[in-house]
Coordinates of C-alpha atoms in Angstrom, one line a residue:
M387 CA 0.0 0.0 0.0
A388 CA 1.4 3.3 -1.1
V389 CA 2.0 6.1 1.5
V390 CA 2.8 9.6 0.5
E391 CA 3.9 12.5 2.6
W392 CA 2.2 15.7 1.3
K393 CA 2.3 19.1 3.0
G394 CA 3.6 17.6 6.3
I395 CA 1.0 14.8 6.5
K396 CA 1.2 11.1 5.7
W397 CA -1.6 9.9 3.4
K398 CA -2.8 6.5 2.1
A399 CA -6.0 4.9 0.8
A400 CA -8.4 3.9 3.6
H401 CA -9.8 1.1 1.5
G402 CA -8.1 -0.6 -1.4
D403 CA -4.7 0.2 -2.9
L404 CA -3.7 3.5 -4.6
S405 CA -0.4 4.3 -6.2
V406 CA 1.6 7.4 -5.2
P407 CA 0.5 9.2 -8.5
E408 CA -3.1 8.3 -7.8
L409 CA -2.9 9.6 -4.2
L410 CA -1.3 12.8 -5.3
T411 CA -3.9 13.3 -8.0
I412 CA -6.7 12.9 -5.4
L413 CA -5.0 15.2 -2.9
K414 CA -4.6 17.9 -5.5
G415 CA -8.4 17.7 -6.2
F416 CA -8.4 16.1 -9.6
G417 CA -9.1 12.4 -8.9
P418 CA -12.2 10.4 -8.1
M419 CA -13.6 10.6 -4.6
E420 CA -11.8 8.2 -2.3
V421 CA -11.6 7.8 1.5
L422 CA -8.1 8.6 2.6
E423 CA -6.3 8.0 5.9
F424 CA -4.1 10.8 7.1
E425 CA -1.7 11.2 10.0
N426 CA 0.6 13.9 11.3
P427 CA 2.6 11.7 13.6
G428 CA 2.3 12.5 17.3
C429 CA -0.3 15.2 16.6
Y430 CA -3.5 13.9 14.9
R431 CA -4.9 11.3 12.5
G432 CA -8.1 10.5 10.7
Q433 CA -10.1 9.7 7.6
L434 CA -11.6 12.0 5.0
S435 CA -12.8 12.2 1.5
L436 CA -12.4 14.9 -1.1
C437 CA -14.7 15.8 -3.9
L438 CA -15.6 18.6 -6.3
T439 CA -19.1 20.0 -6.4
E440 CA -20.9 20.7 -9.6
E441 CA -19.9 24.3 -9.1
G442 CA -16.2 23.3 -9.0
K443 CA -15.8 23.9 -5.2
K444 CA -13.9 21.4 -3.0
E445 CA -15.7 19.6 -0.2
I446 CA -13.8 17.8 2.5
S447 CA -15.8 15.2 4.5
L448 CA -14.1 14.3 7.8
Y449 CA -15.2 10.8 9.1
I450 CA -12.7 10.1 11.8
F451 CA -10.5 12.6 13.6
E452 CA -8.3 11.9 16.6
V453 CA -5.9 14.2 18.4
L454 CA -2.9 12.2 19.5
G455 CA -1.2 14.9 21.6
P456 CA -2.4 16.6 24.8
K457 CA -6.1 17.5 24.6
R458 CA -7.0 21.2 25.0
A459 CA -3.7 22.3 23.7
G460 CA -5.1 23.7 20.4
I461 CA -3.9 20.7 18.3
G462 CA -7.4 19.9 17.0
R463 CA -8.1 23.5 16.0
A464 CA -4.8 23.9 14.3
A465 CA -5.3 20.6 12.4
L466 CA -8.7 21.7 11.1
H467 CA -7.3 25.1 10.1
H468 CA -4.4 23.3 8.3
L469 CA -6.8 20.9 6.4
R470 CA -9.1 23.8 5.3
K471 CA -6.1 25.9 4.2
M472 CA -4.5 22.9 2.4
F473 CA -7.6 21.9 0.4
K474 CA -9.2 25.4 0.2
G475 CA -12.7 23.9 0.6
E476 CA -15.7 23.5 2.9
L477 CA -15.2 21.1 5.7
Y478 CA -18.0 18.7 6.8
V479 CA -17.9 16.4 9.7
E480 CA -20.1 13.5 9.2
D481 CA -21.0 9.9 10.2
P482 CA -22.5 8.4 7.0
G483 CA -23.5 5.3 8.9
I484 CA -20.8 3.1 7.3
I485 CA -17.8 4.7 8.9
R486 CA -18.6 5.3 12.6
V487 CA -17.2 8.4 14.2
E488 CA -14.8 7.0 16.7
K489 CA -15.4 7.8 20.4
A490 CA -18.1 10.4 19.7
T491 CA -18.7 11.4 23.3
E492 CA -20.6 14.5 24.4
E493 CA -17.3 16.1 25.2
S494 CA -16.1 15.6 21.6
L495 CA -19.4 16.8 20.3
L496 CA -18.9 20.0 22.2
F497 CA -15.6 20.4 20.5
W498 CA -17.4 20.1 17.1
V499 CA -20.0 22.7 18.2
K500 CA -17.1 25.1 19.1
M501 CA -15.3 24.5 15.8
F502 CA -18.6 25.1 14.0
R503 CA -19.1 28.4 15.9
E504 CA -15.6 29.4 15.0
G505 CA -16.1 28.6 11.3
L506 CA -13.5 25.9 11.1
V507 CA -16.2 23.3 10.0
D508 CA -19.1 24.2 7.8
A509 CA -21.5 21.4 9.0
V510 CA -21.7 18.5 11.4
D511 CA -24.0 15.6 10.7
W512 CA -24.3 12.8 13.2
E513 CA -27.2 10.5 14.2
D514 CA -28.5 12.8 16.9
I515 CA -27.0 16.2 16.0
S516 CA -26.9 18.3 12.9
L517 CA -25.2 21.7 12.6
Y518 CA -25.7 23.4 9.3
P519 CA -25.0 26.8 7.6
G520 CA -27.7 29.3 8.5
M521 CA -28.5 27.7 11.8
S522 CA -29.9 30.1 14.3
G523 CA -27.8 31.0 17.4
A524 CA -30.8 29.8 19.6
E525 CA -30.7 26.4 17.9
L526 CA -27.0 26.1 18.4
A527 CA -27.3 27.2 22.1
R528 CA -30.0 24.6 22.7
I529 CA -27.9 21.8 21.3
E530 CA -24.9 22.9 23.4
E531 CA -27.1 23.1 26.5
D532 CA -28.5 19.6 25.8
L533 CA -24.9 18.2 25.5
R534 CA -23.8 19.8 28.7
K535 CA -26.8 18.5 30.6
S536 CA -26.2 15.0 29.3
M537 CA -22.5 15.2 30.4
E538 CA -23.6 16.4 33.9
S539 CA -26.1 13.5 34.1
Q540 CA -23.5 11.0 33.1
R541 CA -21.0 12.3 35.6
S542 CA -23.5 12.1 38.5
V543 CA -24.5 8.5 37.5
A544 CA -20.8 7.6 37.4
G545 CA -20.3 9.3 40.9
K546 CA -17.7 11.7 39.7

């Protein structure tokens, strides 16, 4: 299986086998949509797909994302900023039902709400939560409050 280092990140096909030229073509936005695994060793890793819309815009769909370094150190935010800048496209976080978002806890969902508020992700789509462009501040606040209440409830049940 080919692995290519491109813009400081190691890339490979998540499913199947792609050659180095095929990987580079996809990464540059000219190939077919493929799910790719990526890793910035010691910092973060995940899976995403890239595609072009009918209008010629790039869309990045992030399926798995894991920070490998210390949490709350800004690594996740910096990684998302780097991916957006690298691909110059809209970033969607989604769980299409086939690839399950790993360890999607309320705490990680709060991270995605924060990244959505900051404009680092354009939409979040999971089984129980959808954040989308044009969403009202009140809707977003309600989702955030529900997540916080759920976390508090789980802590009290666990006796923490």
